[in-house]
Amino acid sequence: MSIEPVADIAVIGLAVMGQNLILNMNDNGFVVCAYNRTVSKVDDFLANEAKGTKIVGAHSIEEMCKKLKRPRKVMLMVKAGAAVDAFIEQIVPFLEEGDIIIDGGNSHYPDTIRRTKALEAKGLYYVGSGVSGGEEGARYGPSMMPGGSIQAWEHVKPIFQAVSAHVDDEPCCDWVGGTGAGHYVKMVHNGIEYGDMQLICEAYQILRDGLDLSHDEIGDIFEEWNKGDLDSYLVEITRDIVRYKDTDGQALVAKIRDTAGQKGTGKWTVVSALDSGVPVTLIAEAVFSRCLSALKDERVRASKILEGPKNLKFTGDKKLFIKQLGQALYASKIISYAQGFMAMREAAKENDWELNYGGIALMWRGGCIIRSAFLGDIRKAFQTNPNLESLLFDPFFQKALARTQQDWRTVVAQSVMLGIPTPAISTALAFYDGYRTSNLPANLLQAQRDYFGAHTYELLEAPGTHIHTNWTGKGGNVSSSTYMA
């Protein structure tokens, strides 16, 4: 019995994200073929969530491929890593030249580069697409960041842009770039997400421990912040979280153990940036803060023996300080995004990607976890100057940081005096001061390297010429064979 090709796309993986994305595609007029390794989940899905829709199911990879219109489009919504490679291996025998495999998971971008090249060598196209927005985004409109084989874009574009979130009638989805560009941009998105969350948590701790405010009062502050420069999804949900009451009427968040989990995308961002020599200091501190939070028992023991400041409560003008804290949070967010775009710029050079930075800001304006009004300003900056060297060179952000920096410094100083850790807010300020300093003390550092390891140095008057000095008169004149600033 022959099987008619009726489906526009197949989705493999019927966990929450996969199911919601399928329902979203169905709502937008596309016929989707659903498949899952545990095939009983297909029948359950069709009998329940997908009942009354145009969604069809398959009980084998072969059946799934036969139900697809050409060029076949198969989207994987499975765990990153070995599972993706295993499914690709199973799917390829049932595909023909020009067919497309899409990975919508959080794959590491070097894997996507490898898979794109391997499948293109077989005459197939591969798309690695970041999908952000969680369960709700997948169902009603995520931010989507596709990259890989450009030949595939015309075929997946109508589906992706239809199901993605829209802001001002523009889809939060566009082509990112070749090979692993889509998953790279999603990785940086997740790194910025780590930074945003850490910044908000530090502001929360200052309000809770430094200003001794109740969770209801903190909720009111986040509500107010969400009406201005800090208007964003994460500030909005923080307002809701701190106000949420447990059955006994107490704030539920106050009962949650202070140990944060992570899935690795923040770490990937930091490692990639370190490999490229890009100082994403804020994301790094956000990752390390999660690592420190995991040392709960050790921290409890340390809290009993390590001294801090004697006065742990704020004694100044609370209303003024809350305003200053909001400005410090805003300034730090600017640094976080500036660092993220620096990392993307360097990766584009290394991988020969032509990234549309304004388009990326638009993709992040809706549907995703880091969506905020703030991204509209980033998009304008790159629209004005597509070759913008750094967000900090854009007049809007220069003025914003000039306006907020005194409040920012006040918050960092006050937090230090209160003994409240602000690793992300503080490192953002340190980066800003370092970035605007034309003469850093790395001259001494380079002299130290030459002193003990003959690593050489350059003179201001002769950049590019590497010199070694026999600092003690006892060493030799032979310099190290390699040099890295």
Short mmCIF file of C-alpha atoms in Angstrom, two decimals:
data_model
loop_
_atom_site.label_atom_id
_atom_site.label_comp_id
_atom_site.label_asym_id
_atom_site.label_seq_id
_atom_site.Cartn_x
_atom_site.Cartn_y
_atom_site.Cartn_z
CA MET A 1 0.00 0.00 0.00
CA SER A 2 1.50 3.34 -1.07
CA ILE A 3 1.68 6.26 1.32
CA GLU A 4 0.68 9.70 0.07
CA PRO A 5 3.07 12.61 0.82
CA VAL A 6 0.73 14.93 2.72
CA ALA A 7 2.91 16.64 5.34
CA ASP A 8 4.77 19.93 4.92
CA ILE A 9 7.25 19.06 7.67
CA ALA A 10 7.97 16.31 10.20
CA VAL A 11 8.91 16.89 13.82
CA ILE A 12 10.74 14.20 15.79
CA GLY A 13 10.49 14.44 19.58
CA LEU A 14 7.23 14.72 21.47
CA ALA A 15 8.42 16.28 24.70
CA VAL A 16 6.80 19.59 25.67
CA MET A 17 8.75 21.75 23.21
CA GLY A 18 8.19 19.36 20.29
CA GLN A 19 4.47 18.96 20.93
CA ASN A 20 3.88 22.70 21.31
CA LEU A 21 5.84 23.53 18.17
CA ILE A 22 3.80 20.98 16.19
CA LEU A 23 0.53 22.49 17.47
CA ASN A 24 1.84 25.96 16.60
CA MET A 25 2.64 24.83 13.03
CA ASN A 26 -0.81 23.26 12.74
CA ASP A 27 -2.46 26.51 13.89
CA ASN A 28 -0.60 28.32 11.10
CA GLY A 29 -1.96 26.02 8.39
CA PHE A 30 0.86 23.52 7.98
CA VAL A 31 0.40 19.75 7.96
CA VAL A 32 2.87 18.20 10.38
CA CYS A 33 3.92 14.58 10.71
CA ALA A 34 4.74 13.70 14.32
CA TYR A 35 7.21 10.98 15.26
CA ASN A 36 8.78 9.84 18.49
CA ARG A 37 11.28 7.09 19.28
CA THR A 38 8.75 5.65 21.73
CA VAL A 39 6.00 5.31 19.14
CA SER A 40 3.21 4.91 21.70
CA LYS A 41 3.68 8.64 22.42
CA VAL A 42 2.64 9.35 18.82
CA ASP A 43 -0.71 7.62 19.31
CA ASP A 44 -1.22 9.33 22.69
CA PHE A 45 -0.48 12.72 21.15
CA LEU A 46 -2.86 12.19 18.23
CA ALA A 47 -5.61 10.97 20.56
CA ASN A 48 -5.26 13.88 23.01
CA GLU A 49 -3.45 17.17 22.35
CA ALA A 50 -3.59 16.81 18.55
CA LYS A 51 -7.16 15.50 18.39
CA GLY A 52 -9.24 17.31 15.76
CA THR A 53 -6.20 18.79 13.98
CA LYS A 54 -4.57 18.08 10.61
CA ILE A 55 -1.53 16.56 12.36
CA VAL A 56 -0.59 13.06 11.15
CA GLY A 57 1.59 10.50 12.85
CA ALA A 58 4.21 7.94 11.85
CA HIS A 59 5.35 4.76 13.53
CA SER A 60 8.71 4.51 11.80
CA ILE A 61 11.31 6.79 10.23
CA GLU A 62 10.54 5.28 6.82
CA GLU A 63 6.80 5.93 7.15
CA MET A 64 7.50 9.49 8.32
CA CYS A 65 9.70 10.24 5.29
CA LYS A 66 7.12 8.78 2.89
CA LYS A 67 4.47 11.14 4.28
CA LEU A 68 6.58 14.22 3.51
CA LYS A 69 6.29 16.47 0.46
CA ARG A 70 9.50 17.24 -1.44
CA PRO A 71 11.86 18.64 -0.50
CA ARG A 72 11.38 16.68 2.71
CA LYS A 73 11.84 18.72 5.87
CA VAL A 74 12.54 16.82 9.10
CA MET A 75 12.94 18.80 12.32
CA LEU A 76 14.62 17.24 15.35
CA MET A 77 13.43 18.39 18.77
CA VAL A 78 15.55 15.97 20.79
CA LYS A 79 18.33 16.17 23.38
CA ALA A 80 21.54 17.70 22.04
CA GLY A 81 24.55 15.48 21.46
CA ALA A 82 24.59 11.81 20.53
CA ALA A 83 20.81 11.61 20.05
CA VAL A 84 20.98 14.11 17.18
CA ASP A 85 23.71 12.14 15.40
CA ALA A 86 21.82 8.89 15.94
CA PHE A 87 18.62 10.26 14.39
CA ILE A 88 20.49 11.78 11.44
CA GLU A 89 22.02 8.37 10.75
CA GLN A 90 18.56 6.76 10.80
CA ILE A 91 16.92 9.43 8.63
CA VAL A 92 19.50 9.81 5.83
CA PRO A 93 18.79 6.46 4.08
CA PHE A 94 15.19 7.58 3.43
CA LEU A 95 16.05 11.03 2.06
CA GLU A 96 16.95 12.19 -1.44
CA GLU A 97 19.13 14.97 -2.79
CA GLY A 98 17.89 18.40 -1.72
CA ASP A 99 16.00 17.16 1.35
CA ILE A 100 16.47 19.04 4.63
CA ILE A 101 17.21 18.05 8.22
CA ILE A 102 16.66 20.70 10.92
CA ASP A 103 18.00 20.59 14.47
CA GLY A 104 15.88 22.75 16.75
CA GLY A 105 17.62 21.76 19.99
CA ASN A 106 20.41 23.45 21.96
CA SER A 107 23.24 21.79 20.05
CA HIS A 108 26.80 23.02 20.48
CA TYR A 109 27.64 25.03 17.37
CA PRO A 110 30.84 23.07 16.45
CA ASP A 111 28.62 19.97 16.15
CA THR A 112 26.32 21.91 13.82
CA ILE A 113 29.27 23.00 11.68
CA ARG A 114 30.37 19.36 11.40
CA ARG A 115 26.89 18.06 10.58
CA THR A 116 26.22 20.76 7.98
CA LYS A 117 29.41 19.92 6.09
CA ALA A 118 28.84 16.15 6.31
CA LEU A 119 25.25 16.31 5.03
CA GLU A 120 26.02 18.80 2.28
CA ALA A 121 28.65 16.34 1.03
CA LYS A 122 25.78 13.85 0.61
CA GLY A 123 23.63 16.32 -1.31
CA LEU A 124 21.40 17.09 1.69
CA TYR A 125 20.83 20.38 3.46
CA TYR A 126 21.12 21.00 7.18
CA VAL A 127 19.70 23.76 9.37
CA GLY A 128 20.76 24.31 12.97
CA SER A 129 18.17 26.60 14.51
CA GLY A 130 18.07 28.12 17.93
CA VAL A 131 14.55 28.10 19.34
CA SER A 132 13.93 30.30 22.38
CA GLY A 133 10.89 31.06 24.45
CA GLY A 134 10.36 27.88 26.40
CA GLU A 135 7.06 26.00 26.48
CA GLU A 136 4.87 29.06 25.91
CA GLY A 137 7.06 30.38 23.11
CA ALA A 138 7.02 27.09 21.23
CA ARG A 139 3.23 27.03 21.41
CA TYR A 140 2.40 30.62 20.56
CA GLY A 141 5.49 32.11 18.92
CA PRO A 142 9.17 31.53 19.71
CA SER A 143 12.24 33.44 18.65
CA MET A 144 13.97 31.33 15.98
CA MET A 145 17.60 31.65 14.85
CA PRO A 146 18.24 29.41 11.81
CA GLY A 147 21.62 28.91 10.19
CA GLY A 148 23.40 26.26 8.11
CA SER A 149 22.76 25.45 4.45
CA ILE A 150 21.49 28.65 2.85
CA GLN A 151 19.79 26.60 0.09
CA ALA A 152 17.35 25.30 2.71
CA TRP A 153 16.15 28.75 3.80
CA GLU A 154 13.63 29.36 1.01
CA HIS A 155 11.93 26.07 1.91
CA VAL A 156 11.79 26.47 5.71
CA LYS A 157 11.32 30.26 5.76
CA PRO A 158 7.51 30.25 5.27
CA ILE A 159 7.04 27.81 8.15
CA PHE A 160 9.55 29.36 10.54
CA GLN A 161 8.45 32.95 10.03
CA ALA A 162 4.77 32.00 10.31
CA VAL A 163 5.17 30.22 13.66
CA SER A 164 7.67 32.65 15.22
CA ALA A 165 6.79 35.56 17.47
CA HIS A 166 6.06 38.88 15.76
CA VAL A 167 6.90 42.40 16.92
CA ASP A 168 5.43 45.33 14.96
CA ASP A 169 4.32 42.81 12.34
CA GLU A 170 7.91 41.61 11.80
CA PRO A 171 8.79 37.95 12.48
CA CYS A 172 11.35 37.27 15.20
CA CYS A 173 13.08 34.91 12.81
CA ASP A 174 15.47 35.48 9.93
CA TRP A 175 18.45 33.74 8.39
CA VAL A 176 21.47 34.08 10.66
CA GLY A 177 24.37 32.67 8.62
CA GLY A 178 26.20 29.59 7.40
CA THR A 179 27.14 26.30 9.09
CA GLY A 180 26.79 26.72 12.89
CA ALA A 181 25.82 30.41 12.98
CA GLY A 182 22.25 29.79 14.16
CA HIS A 183 23.27 27.66 17.11
CA TYR A 184 26.16 30.01 17.90
CA VAL A 185 23.80 32.99 18.14
CA LYS A 186 21.42 30.93 20.30
CA MET A 187 24.37 30.02 22.54
CA VAL A 188 25.25 33.70 23.00
CA HIS A 189 21.56 34.42 23.62
CA ASN A 190 21.64 31.87 26.44
CA GLY A 191 24.85 33.39 27.81
CA ILE A 192 23.24 36.83 27.90
CA GLU A 193 20.25 35.18 29.57
CA TYR A 194 22.60 33.88 32.29
CA GLY A 195 23.93 37.42 32.75
CA ASP A 196 20.49 39.07 32.85
CA MET A 197 19.24 36.60 35.43
CA GLN A 198 22.30 37.07 37.64
CA LEU A 199 22.02 40.87 37.47
CA ILE A 200 18.37 40.69 38.52
CA CYS A 201 19.22 38.29 41.35
CA GLU A 202 21.87 40.67 42.66
CA ALA A 203 19.39 43.55 42.63
CA TYR A 204 16.92 41.29 44.47
CA GLN A 205 19.49 40.47 47.17
CA ILE A 206 20.36 44.14 47.67
CA LEU A 207 16.66 44.96 48.11
CA ARG A 208 16.06 41.95 50.37
CA ASP A 209 19.17 41.95 52.54
CA GLY A 210 20.56 45.48 52.21
CA LEU A 211 17.31 47.44 52.33
CA ASP A 212 15.40 44.84 54.37
CA LEU A 213 12.32 45.04 52.12
CA SER A 214 9.48 42.54 52.05
CA HIS A 215 8.83 40.45 48.95
CA ASP A 216 5.67 42.43 48.25
CA GLU A 217 7.68 45.66 48.36
CA ILE A 218 10.29 44.12 46.05
CA GLY A 219 7.50 43.08 43.68
CA ASP A 220 6.28 46.69 43.55
CA ILE A 221 9.80 47.86 42.66
CA PHE A 222 10.15 45.35 39.82
CA GLU A 223 6.72 46.36 38.55
CA GLU A 224 7.84 49.98 38.44
CA TRP A 225 11.14 49.10 36.77
CA ASN A 226 9.24 47.14 34.12
CA LYS A 227 7.52 50.36 32.99
CA GLY A 228 10.78 52.05 31.98
CA ASP A 229 14.20 51.23 30.54
CA LEU A 230 14.16 47.79 32.19
CA ASP A 231 10.92 46.67 30.46
CA SER A 232 11.61 42.99 29.77
CA TYR A 233 10.32 39.46 30.17
CA LEU A 234 12.77 38.59 32.96
CA VAL A 235 11.93 41.68 35.03
CA GLU A 236 8.24 40.95 34.47
CA ILE A 237 8.44 37.34 35.67
CA THR A 238 10.61 38.37 38.62
CA ARG A 239 7.81 40.71 39.72
CA ASP A 240 5.37 37.78 39.57
CA ILE A 241 7.74 35.33 41.30
CA VAL A 242 8.50 37.50 44.34
CA ARG A 243 4.78 38.17 44.83
CA TYR A 244 3.74 34.52 44.59
CA LYS A 245 2.46 33.15 47.92
CA ASP A 246 2.68 29.60 49.21
CA THR A 247 -0.34 28.00 50.88
CA ASP A 248 0.68 29.55 54.22
CA GLY A 249 0.67 33.06 52.76
CA GLN A 250 4.47 33.37 52.75
CA ALA A 251 6.53 34.18 49.65
CA LEU A 252 7.31 30.89 47.94
CA VAL A 253 10.62 32.15 46.54
CA ALA A 254 11.94 32.65 50.09
CA LYS A 255 11.57 28.90 50.68
CA ILE A 256 13.50 27.78 47.61
CA ARG A 257 17.01 26.38 48.23
CA ASP A 258 19.59 28.82 46.90
CA THR A 259 21.42 26.41 44.59
CA ALA A 260 21.13 27.14 40.87
CA GLY A 261 21.28 24.58 38.09
CA GLN A 262 22.66 25.00 34.59
CA LYS A 263 22.68 23.03 31.34
CA GLY A 264 25.99 24.22 29.94
CA THR A 265 25.14 26.84 27.31
CA GLY A 266 26.45 29.68 29.49
CA LYS A 267 29.70 27.78 29.98
CA TRP A 268 29.93 27.15 26.22
CA THR A 269 29.63 30.91 25.62
CA VAL A 270 32.44 31.68 28.05
CA VAL A 271 34.75 28.92 26.76
CA SER A 272 34.17 29.97 23.15
CA ALA A 273 34.85 33.60 24.02
CA LEU A 274 38.04 32.67 25.89
CA ASP A 275 39.21 30.70 22.87
CA SER A 276 38.63 33.83 20.75
CA GLY A 277 40.12 36.22 23.31
CA VAL A 278 36.85 38.10 23.88
CA PRO A 279 36.27 39.38 27.46
CA VAL A 280 32.67 38.29 28.18
CA THR A 281 33.32 38.93 31.85
CA LEU A 282 29.70 39.37 32.89
CA ILE A 283 28.53 36.04 31.46
CA ALA A 284 31.57 34.38 33.04
CA GLU A 285 30.67 35.78 36.45
CA ALA A 286 27.08 34.62 36.00
CA VAL A 287 28.31 31.08 35.32
CA PHE A 288 30.69 31.15 38.28
CA SER A 289 27.92 32.50 40.52
CA ARG A 290 25.87 29.41 39.74
CA CYS A 291 28.90 27.27 40.57
CA LEU A 292 29.33 29.12 43.88
CA SER A 293 25.64 28.68 44.69
CA ALA A 294 26.10 24.91 44.38
CA LEU A 295 28.49 25.00 47.37
CA LYS A 296 25.54 25.40 49.74
CA ASP A 297 26.78 23.32 52.68
CA GLU A 298 30.25 24.84 52.44
CA ARG A 299 28.77 28.36 52.34
CA VAL A 300 26.67 27.65 55.42
CA ARG A 301 29.81 26.57 57.32
CA ALA A 302 31.73 29.60 56.02
CA SER A 303 28.93 31.96 57.12
CA LYS A 304 29.56 30.91 60.73
CA ILE A 305 33.30 31.59 60.79
CA LEU A 306 34.13 34.25 58.17
CA GLU A 307 33.61 37.86 59.24
CA GLY A 308 31.99 40.55 57.12
CA PRO A 309 31.04 44.19 57.69
CA LYS A 310 29.57 44.96 61.10
CA ASN A 311 26.72 47.06 59.72
CA LEU A 312 24.69 44.93 57.29
CA LYS A 313 21.77 47.32 56.82
CA PHE A 314 21.43 50.35 54.61
CA THR A 315 20.95 53.62 56.50
CA GLY A 316 20.58 56.17 53.71
CA ASP A 317 17.66 57.36 51.54
CA LYS A 318 16.01 54.09 50.42
CA LYS A 319 13.83 55.70 47.76
CA LEU A 320 16.83 57.35 46.11
CA PHE A 321 18.94 54.21 46.36
CA ILE A 322 16.23 52.08 44.73
CA LYS A 323 16.26 54.49 41.79
CA GLN A 324 20.06 54.26 41.64
CA LEU A 325 19.88 50.48 41.74
CA GLY A 326 17.55 50.46 38.74
CA GLN A 327 20.02 52.64 36.83
CA ALA A 328 22.90 50.33 37.79
CA LEU A 329 20.91 47.33 36.57
CA TYR A 330 20.22 49.08 33.26
CA ALA A 331 23.87 50.07 32.76
CA SER A 332 25.03 46.54 33.53
CA LYS A 333 22.56 45.11 31.00
CA ILE A 334 24.06 47.37 28.33
CA ILE A 335 27.50 45.92 29.09
CA SER A 336 26.15 42.36 28.96
CA TYR A 337 24.73 42.84 25.47
CA ALA A 338 27.81 44.76 24.31
CA GLN A 339 29.98 41.82 25.33
CA GLY A 340 27.64 39.34 23.63
CA PHE A 341 27.78 41.25 20.35
CA MET A 342 31.59 41.49 20.66
CA ALA A 343 31.71 37.70 20.89
CA MET A 344 29.46 37.32 17.83
CA ARG A 345 31.57 39.78 15.84
CA GLU A 346 34.75 37.79 16.53
CA ALA A 347 33.07 34.44 15.79
CA ALA A 348 31.82 35.83 12.48
CA LYS A 349 35.39 36.67 11.50
CA GLU A 350 36.73 33.27 12.54
CA ASN A 351 33.97 31.26 10.82
CA ASP A 352 33.40 33.49 7.78
CA TRP A 353 29.80 34.25 8.75
CA GLU A 354 28.02 37.39 7.60
CA LEU A 355 25.88 38.09 10.65
CA ASN A 356 23.10 40.67 10.53
CA TYR A 357 23.40 42.14 14.02
CA GLY A 358 20.35 44.37 13.71
CA GLY A 359 18.38 41.35 12.54
CA ILE A 360 19.60 39.34 15.52
CA ALA A 361 18.39 42.08 17.88
CA LEU A 362 14.99 41.91 16.15
CA MET A 363 14.89 38.10 16.54
CA TRP A 364 15.39 38.60 20.28
CA ARG A 365 12.72 41.31 20.66
CA GLY A 366 9.89 38.81 20.96
CA GLY A 367 9.28 35.19 21.86
CA CYS A 368 12.56 34.60 23.69
CA ILE A 369 13.65 34.70 27.32
CA ILE A 370 15.78 37.84 26.93
CA ARG A 371 13.11 39.77 25.02
CA SER A 372 12.94 43.40 26.07
CA ALA A 373 12.21 46.88 24.75
CA PHE A 374 15.95 47.50 25.17
CA LEU A 375 16.64 45.38 22.06
CA GLY A 376 14.88 47.94 19.87
CA ASP A 377 17.67 50.39 20.72
CA ILE A 378 20.28 47.80 19.77
CA ARG A 379 18.57 47.22 16.44
CA LYS A 380 18.52 50.97 15.73
CA ALA A 381 22.24 51.18 16.53
CA PHE A 382 23.10 48.56 13.91
CA GLN A 383 20.62 49.96 11.41
CA THR A 384 22.36 53.33 11.71
CA ASN A 385 25.80 51.71 11.39
CA PRO A 386 25.87 48.04 10.24
CA ASN A 387 29.67 48.03 10.80
CA LEU A 388 29.40 49.32 14.38
CA GLU A 389 32.57 48.21 16.18
CA SER A 390 30.91 48.05 19.60
CA LEU A 391 27.54 48.96 21.06
CA LEU A 392 29.47 51.26 23.38
CA PHE A 393 30.45 53.37 20.36
CA ASP A 394 26.81 54.10 19.53
CA PRO A 395 25.71 57.59 20.71
CA PHE A 396 22.56 56.27 22.40
CA PHE A 397 24.48 53.85 24.60
CA GLN A 398 27.31 56.31 25.24
CA LYS A 399 24.76 58.77 26.64
CA ALA A 400 22.94 56.06 28.60
CA LEU A 401 26.12 54.99 30.36
CA ALA A 402 27.20 58.58 30.97
CA ARG A 403 23.80 59.24 32.55
CA THR A 404 23.79 56.14 34.75
CA GLN A 405 27.42 55.70 35.71
CA GLN A 406 27.39 57.69 38.96
CA ASP A 407 24.39 55.73 40.25
CA TRP A 408 26.12 52.53 39.09
CA ARG A 409 29.26 53.39 41.07
CA THR A 410 27.20 54.28 44.13
CA VAL A 411 25.43 50.91 44.06
CA VAL A 412 28.67 48.94 43.70
CA ALA A 413 30.36 50.90 46.49
CA GLN A 414 27.36 50.59 48.83
CA SER A 415 27.09 46.85 48.15
CA VAL A 416 30.76 46.38 49.00
CA MET A 417 30.30 48.29 52.27
CA LEU A 418 27.27 46.12 53.12
CA GLY A 419 29.10 42.90 52.26
CA ILE A 420 26.55 41.96 49.57
CA PRO A 421 28.16 40.18 46.59
CA THR A 422 27.50 41.78 43.21
CA PRO A 423 29.82 39.86 40.87
CA ALA A 424 27.88 40.68 37.69
CA ILE A 425 27.09 44.35 38.41
CA SER A 426 30.67 44.92 39.63
CA THR A 427 32.37 43.20 36.72
CA ALA A 428 30.18 45.13 34.28
CA LEU A 429 31.46 48.38 35.80
CA ALA A 430 35.05 47.09 35.82
CA PHE A 431 34.74 46.18 32.13
CA TYR A 432 33.36 49.64 31.33
CA ASP A 433 36.24 51.32 33.13
CA GLY A 434 38.77 49.00 31.51
CA TYR A 435 37.30 49.48 28.04
CA ARG A 436 37.42 53.27 28.32
CA THR A 437 41.04 53.25 29.63
CA SER A 438 43.61 53.94 26.92
CA ASN A 439 46.59 52.91 29.08
CA LEU A 440 46.01 49.75 31.13
CA PRO A 441 48.69 48.29 33.49
CA ALA A 442 49.33 45.42 31.06
CA ASN A 443 52.66 47.11 30.32
CA LEU A 444 53.82 45.96 33.76
CA LEU A 445 52.27 42.54 33.22
CA GLN A 446 54.14 42.13 29.95
CA ALA A 447 57.39 43.21 31.62
CA GLN A 448 56.80 40.59 34.32
CA ARG A 449 56.28 37.92 31.63
CA ASP A 450 59.49 38.95 29.94
CA TYR A 451 61.36 39.02 33.27
CA PHE A 452 60.57 35.45 34.27
CA GLY A 453 59.90 33.81 30.90
CA ALA A 454 61.59 35.90 28.20
CA HIS A 455 58.18 36.33 26.52
CA THR A 456 59.21 39.72 25.03
CA TYR A 457 57.29 42.98 24.85
CA GLU A 458 56.52 45.77 22.37
CA LEU A 459 57.37 49.43 22.84
CA LEU A 460 54.66 52.07 22.35
CA GLU A 461 56.84 53.68 19.70
CA ALA A 462 57.46 50.40 17.83
CA PRO A 463 54.37 48.14 17.86
CA GLY A 464 54.97 44.83 16.12
CA THR A 465 58.62 44.63 17.14
CA HIS A 466 59.15 42.15 19.98
CA ILE A 467 61.98 42.88 22.40
CA HIS A 468 63.54 40.93 25.25
CA THR A 469 65.48 42.57 28.07
CA ASN A 470 67.96 40.85 30.37
CA TRP A 471 66.37 42.44 33.46
CA THR A 472 68.83 41.10 36.09
CA GLY A 473 72.02 40.91 34.11
CA LYS A 474 72.14 37.22 35.02
CA GLY A 475 69.74 35.87 32.42
CA GLY A 476 70.46 35.22 28.78
CA ASN A 477 69.42 37.19 25.72
CA VAL A 478 67.44 34.38 24.10
CA SER A 479 63.70 35.13 24.01
CA SER A 480 60.73 32.79 23.96
CA SER A 481 59.87 31.42 20.54
CA THR A 482 56.18 32.29 20.84
CA TYR A 483 54.38 35.49 21.71
CA MET A 484 50.76 36.10 22.58
CA ALA A 485 49.46 39.37 23.98
#
